[in-house]
Short mmCIF file of C-alpha atoms in Angstrom, two decimals:
data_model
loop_
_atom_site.label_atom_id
_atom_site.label_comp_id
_atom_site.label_asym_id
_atom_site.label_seq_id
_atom_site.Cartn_x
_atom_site.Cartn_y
_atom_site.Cartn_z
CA UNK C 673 -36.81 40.63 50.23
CA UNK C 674 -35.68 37.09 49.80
CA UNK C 675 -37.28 35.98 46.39
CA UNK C 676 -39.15 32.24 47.36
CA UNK C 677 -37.44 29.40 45.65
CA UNK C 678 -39.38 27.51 43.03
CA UNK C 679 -41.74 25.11 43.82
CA UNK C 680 -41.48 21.40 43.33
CA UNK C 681 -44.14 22.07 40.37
CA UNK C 682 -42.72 25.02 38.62
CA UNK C 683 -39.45 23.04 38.56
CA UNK C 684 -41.76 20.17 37.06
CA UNK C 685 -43.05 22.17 34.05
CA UNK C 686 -39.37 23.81 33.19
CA UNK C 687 -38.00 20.26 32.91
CA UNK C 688 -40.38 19.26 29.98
CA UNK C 689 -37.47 21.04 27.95
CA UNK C 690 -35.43 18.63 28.86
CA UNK C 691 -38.07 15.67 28.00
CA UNK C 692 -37.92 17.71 24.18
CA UNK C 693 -33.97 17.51 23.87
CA UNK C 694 -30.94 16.93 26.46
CA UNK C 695 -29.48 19.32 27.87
CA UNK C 696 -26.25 19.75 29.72
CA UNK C 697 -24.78 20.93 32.74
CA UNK C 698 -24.97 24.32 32.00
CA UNK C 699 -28.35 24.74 31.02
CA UNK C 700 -29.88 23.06 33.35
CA UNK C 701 -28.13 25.55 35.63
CA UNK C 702 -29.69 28.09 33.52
CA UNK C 703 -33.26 27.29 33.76
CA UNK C 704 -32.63 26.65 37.51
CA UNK C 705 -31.51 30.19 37.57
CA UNK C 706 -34.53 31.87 35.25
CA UNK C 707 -37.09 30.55 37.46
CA UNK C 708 -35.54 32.66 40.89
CA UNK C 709 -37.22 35.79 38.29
CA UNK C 710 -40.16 35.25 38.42
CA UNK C 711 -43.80 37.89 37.12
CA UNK C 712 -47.09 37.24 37.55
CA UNK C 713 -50.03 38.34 35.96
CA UNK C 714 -53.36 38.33 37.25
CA UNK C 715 -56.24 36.35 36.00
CA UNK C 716 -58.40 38.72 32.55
CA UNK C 717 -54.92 41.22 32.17
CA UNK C 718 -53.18 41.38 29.30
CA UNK C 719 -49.46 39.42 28.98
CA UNK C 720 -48.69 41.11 25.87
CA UNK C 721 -50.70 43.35 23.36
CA UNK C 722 -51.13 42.64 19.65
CA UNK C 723 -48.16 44.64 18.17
CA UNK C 724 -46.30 45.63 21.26
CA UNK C 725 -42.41 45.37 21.02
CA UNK C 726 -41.70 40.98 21.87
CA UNK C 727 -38.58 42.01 24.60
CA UNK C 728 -37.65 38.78 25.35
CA UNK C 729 -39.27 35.00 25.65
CA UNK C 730 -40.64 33.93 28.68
CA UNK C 731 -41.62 30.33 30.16
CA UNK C 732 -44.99 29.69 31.36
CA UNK C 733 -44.25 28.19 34.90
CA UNK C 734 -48.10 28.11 36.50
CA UNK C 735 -51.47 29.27 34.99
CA UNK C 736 -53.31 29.71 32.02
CA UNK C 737 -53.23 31.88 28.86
CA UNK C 738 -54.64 32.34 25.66
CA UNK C 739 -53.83 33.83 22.35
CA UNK C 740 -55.73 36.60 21.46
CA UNK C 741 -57.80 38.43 18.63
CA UNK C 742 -59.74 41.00 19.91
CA UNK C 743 -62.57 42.58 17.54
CA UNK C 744 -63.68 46.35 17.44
CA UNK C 745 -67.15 45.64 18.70
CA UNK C 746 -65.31 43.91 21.73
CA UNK C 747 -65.32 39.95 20.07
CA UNK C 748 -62.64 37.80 21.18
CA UNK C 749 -61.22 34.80 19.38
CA UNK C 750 -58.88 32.56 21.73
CA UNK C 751 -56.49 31.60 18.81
CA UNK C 752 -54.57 29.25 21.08
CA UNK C 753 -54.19 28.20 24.65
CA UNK C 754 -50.45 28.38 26.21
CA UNK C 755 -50.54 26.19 29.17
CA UNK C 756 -47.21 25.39 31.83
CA UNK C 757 -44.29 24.64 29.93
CA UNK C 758 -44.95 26.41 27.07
CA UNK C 759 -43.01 29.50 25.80
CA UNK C 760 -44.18 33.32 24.90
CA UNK C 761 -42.37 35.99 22.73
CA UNK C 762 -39.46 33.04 21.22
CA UNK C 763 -39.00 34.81 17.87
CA UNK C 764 -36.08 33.95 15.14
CA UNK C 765 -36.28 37.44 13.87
CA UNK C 766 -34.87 40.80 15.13
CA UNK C 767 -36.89 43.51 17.02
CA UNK C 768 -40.11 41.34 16.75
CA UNK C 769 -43.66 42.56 17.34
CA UNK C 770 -46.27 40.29 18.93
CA UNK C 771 -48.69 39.09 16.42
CA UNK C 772 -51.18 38.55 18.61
CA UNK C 773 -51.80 39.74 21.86
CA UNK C 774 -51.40 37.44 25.25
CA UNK C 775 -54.15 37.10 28.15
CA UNK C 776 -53.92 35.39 31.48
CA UNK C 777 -57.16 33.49 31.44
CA UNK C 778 -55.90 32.11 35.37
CA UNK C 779 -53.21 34.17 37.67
CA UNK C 780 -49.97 32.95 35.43
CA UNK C 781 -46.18 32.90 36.57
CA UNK C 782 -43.92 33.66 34.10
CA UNK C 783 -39.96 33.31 34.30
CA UNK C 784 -37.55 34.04 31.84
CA UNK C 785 -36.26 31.69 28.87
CA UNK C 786 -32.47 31.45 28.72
CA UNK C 787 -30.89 32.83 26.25
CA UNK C 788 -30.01 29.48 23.51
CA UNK C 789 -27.65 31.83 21.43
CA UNK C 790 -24.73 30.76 23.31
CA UNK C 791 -25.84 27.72 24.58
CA UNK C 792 -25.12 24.24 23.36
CA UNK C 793 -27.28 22.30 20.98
CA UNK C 794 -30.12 21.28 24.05
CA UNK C 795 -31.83 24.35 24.69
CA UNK C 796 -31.71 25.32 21.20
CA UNK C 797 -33.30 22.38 19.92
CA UNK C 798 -35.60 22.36 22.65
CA UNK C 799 -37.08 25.68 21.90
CA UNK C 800 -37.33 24.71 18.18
CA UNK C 801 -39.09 21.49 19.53
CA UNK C 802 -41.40 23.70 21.94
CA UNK C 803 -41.83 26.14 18.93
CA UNK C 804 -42.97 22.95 16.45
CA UNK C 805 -45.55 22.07 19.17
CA UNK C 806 -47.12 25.20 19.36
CA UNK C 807 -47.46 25.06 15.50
CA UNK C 808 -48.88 21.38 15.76
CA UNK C 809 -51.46 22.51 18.05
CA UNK C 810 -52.72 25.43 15.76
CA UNK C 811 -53.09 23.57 13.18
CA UNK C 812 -55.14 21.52 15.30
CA UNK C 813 -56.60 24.38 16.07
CA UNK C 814 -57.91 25.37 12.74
CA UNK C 815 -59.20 21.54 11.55
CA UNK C 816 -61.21 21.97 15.19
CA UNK C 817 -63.04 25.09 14.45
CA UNK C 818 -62.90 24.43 10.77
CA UNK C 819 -64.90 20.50 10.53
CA UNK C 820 -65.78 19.59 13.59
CA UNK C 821 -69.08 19.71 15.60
CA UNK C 822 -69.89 21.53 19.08
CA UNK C 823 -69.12 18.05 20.79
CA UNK C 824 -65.78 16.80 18.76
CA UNK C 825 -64.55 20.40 19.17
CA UNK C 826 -64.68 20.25 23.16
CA UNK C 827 -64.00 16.52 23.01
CA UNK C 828 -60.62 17.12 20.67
CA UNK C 829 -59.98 19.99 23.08
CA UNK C 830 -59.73 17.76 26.01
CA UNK C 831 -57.72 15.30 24.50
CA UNK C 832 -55.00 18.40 23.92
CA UNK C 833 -55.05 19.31 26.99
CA UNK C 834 -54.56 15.72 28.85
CA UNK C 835 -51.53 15.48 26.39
CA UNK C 836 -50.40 18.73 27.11
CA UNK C 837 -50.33 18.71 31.12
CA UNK C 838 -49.14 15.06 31.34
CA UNK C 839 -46.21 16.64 29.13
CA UNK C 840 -45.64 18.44 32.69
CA UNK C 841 -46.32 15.87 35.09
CA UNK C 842 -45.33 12.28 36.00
CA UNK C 843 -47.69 11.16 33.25
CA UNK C 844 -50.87 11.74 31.30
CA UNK C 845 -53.52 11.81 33.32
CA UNK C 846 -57.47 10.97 32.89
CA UNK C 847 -58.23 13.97 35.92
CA UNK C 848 -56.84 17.74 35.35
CA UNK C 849 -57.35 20.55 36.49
CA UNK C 850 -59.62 23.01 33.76
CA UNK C 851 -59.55 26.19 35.18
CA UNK C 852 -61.16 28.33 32.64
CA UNK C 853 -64.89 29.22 32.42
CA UNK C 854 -67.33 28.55 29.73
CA UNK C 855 -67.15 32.12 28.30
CA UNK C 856 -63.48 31.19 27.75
CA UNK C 857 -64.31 28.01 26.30
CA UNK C 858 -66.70 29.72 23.70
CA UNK C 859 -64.34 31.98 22.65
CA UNK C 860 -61.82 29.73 22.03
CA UNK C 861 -64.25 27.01 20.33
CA UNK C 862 -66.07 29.57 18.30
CA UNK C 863 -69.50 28.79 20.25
CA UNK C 864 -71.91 30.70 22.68
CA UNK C 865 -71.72 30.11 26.51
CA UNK C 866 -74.90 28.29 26.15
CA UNK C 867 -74.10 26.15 23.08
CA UNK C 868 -71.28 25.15 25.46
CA UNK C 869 -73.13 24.59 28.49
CA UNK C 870 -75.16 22.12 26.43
CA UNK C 871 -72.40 20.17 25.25
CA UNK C 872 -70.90 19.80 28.32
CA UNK C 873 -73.94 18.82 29.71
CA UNK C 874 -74.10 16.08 27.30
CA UNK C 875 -70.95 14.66 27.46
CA UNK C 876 -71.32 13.93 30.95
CA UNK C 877 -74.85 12.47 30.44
CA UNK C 878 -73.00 10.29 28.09
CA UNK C 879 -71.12 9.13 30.48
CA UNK C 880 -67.43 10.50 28.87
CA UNK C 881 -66.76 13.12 31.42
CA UNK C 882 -67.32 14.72 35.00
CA UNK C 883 -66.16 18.23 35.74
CA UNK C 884 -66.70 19.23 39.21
CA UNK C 885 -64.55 21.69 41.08
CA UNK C 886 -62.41 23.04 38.37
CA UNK C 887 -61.26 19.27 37.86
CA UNK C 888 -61.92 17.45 34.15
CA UNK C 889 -62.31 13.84 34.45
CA UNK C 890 -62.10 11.46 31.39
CA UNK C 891 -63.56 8.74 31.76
CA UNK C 892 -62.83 6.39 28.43
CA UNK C 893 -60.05 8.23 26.64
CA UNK C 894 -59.92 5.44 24.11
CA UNK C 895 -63.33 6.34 23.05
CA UNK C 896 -62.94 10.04 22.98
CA UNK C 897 -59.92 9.39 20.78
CA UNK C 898 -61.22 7.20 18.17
CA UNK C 899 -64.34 9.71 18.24
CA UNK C 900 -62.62 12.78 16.95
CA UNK C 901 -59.30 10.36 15.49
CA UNK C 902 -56.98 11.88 17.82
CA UNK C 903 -52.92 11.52 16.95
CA UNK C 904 -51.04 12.28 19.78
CA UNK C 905 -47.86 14.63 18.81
CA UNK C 906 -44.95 13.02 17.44
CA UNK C 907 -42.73 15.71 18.22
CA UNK C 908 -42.54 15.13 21.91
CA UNK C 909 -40.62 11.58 20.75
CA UNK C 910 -36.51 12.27 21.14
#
């Protein structure tokens, strides 16, 4: 069986490596080559486990995921989201173990990252760049769940994620797509469904957002931002 040739979107997203460092020849070859292998996982099933063996990294071509803490009474904490572009399982260290597990929150396609060992300075700087991001956003993270209210958390959230698809696309955008549901949401915002319901709900009788269909619009980014003093990441800069 012929394996399909990427589409004009997964080529999209693997090119934000690029927009993090120049690459050559070569390794653009490379990442034209990893995407021809690609896995998918369907939507709620596991990517990787919490402690499981990290085999090798893998680039997020389609989908959504989230980082994962998963409680013995069956509480989850979203740690993280890991959108298209991003990378899973890029560790420095040898025979890693995943220190937190992986869930497809949305069908995801995965492809494989290209090994940077022998590569030029691009792709290695590039993952380092990718890896810093990740950081930035955790940290983000924390200060979210940490000081902010029900509405700057899901406010500050939206802001990320504008930033982090137009990353993958011709530019950011005020309309996205926002697959996940508000069970997700609450998980990952440390709130009930309902508390998140509500918020949502007022947001949009505030007149900041509509979210119909799966599709987040923003309507005054400038005042979202200056609510919740967003700083865009510096890292994506070359």
């Amino acid at each position: 069986m012929n394996t399909p040739s990427p589409s004009p979107f997964e080529t999209r997203v693997v090119s934000r490596l690029g927009a993090l460092a120049p690459l050559d020849t070569h390794e653009w070859e490379a990442l034209a080559e990893a995407q021809l292998v690609r896995h998918r996982v369907a939507a709620h099933r596991n990517i990787i486990e919490e402690g499981a063996r990290v085999t090798s990294p893998r680039i997020i071509l389609a989908g959504w995921a989230g980082r994962t803490r998963i409680f013995a009474d069956g509480r989850r904490q979203i740690l993280s989201l890991l959108l298209p572009g991003d990378l899973i399982g890029k560790c420095r260290q040898s025979h890693p173990l995943a220190a937190t597990g992986a869930v497809a929150l949305t069908d995801v396609t995965l492809c494989p990252a290209p090994d940077s060992r022998h590569a030029k300075h691009g792709l290695a700087e590039a993952y380092a760049r990718s890896s810093a991001l990740e950081e930035y956003y955790l940290f983000r993270q924390i200060a979210r769940l940490g000081r902010m209210s029900a509405y700057e958390r899901i406010v500050d959230l939206l802001l990320e994620v504008r930033e982090r698809l137009g990353a993958v696309a011709l530019g950011p955008k005020d309309s996205f797509h926002f697959p996940i549901t508000q069970e997700a949401l609450a998980d990952l915002l440390g709130l009930t469904s309902v508390h998140v319901n509500r918020t949502l709900k007022a947001l949009r009788q505030d007149g900041l957002i509509d979210l119909r269909s799966s599709t987040m619009h923003i309507k005054d980014p400038a005042v979202l931002a200056a609510l919740v003093e967003h700083r865009p990441a510096a890292v994506f800069e070359n």
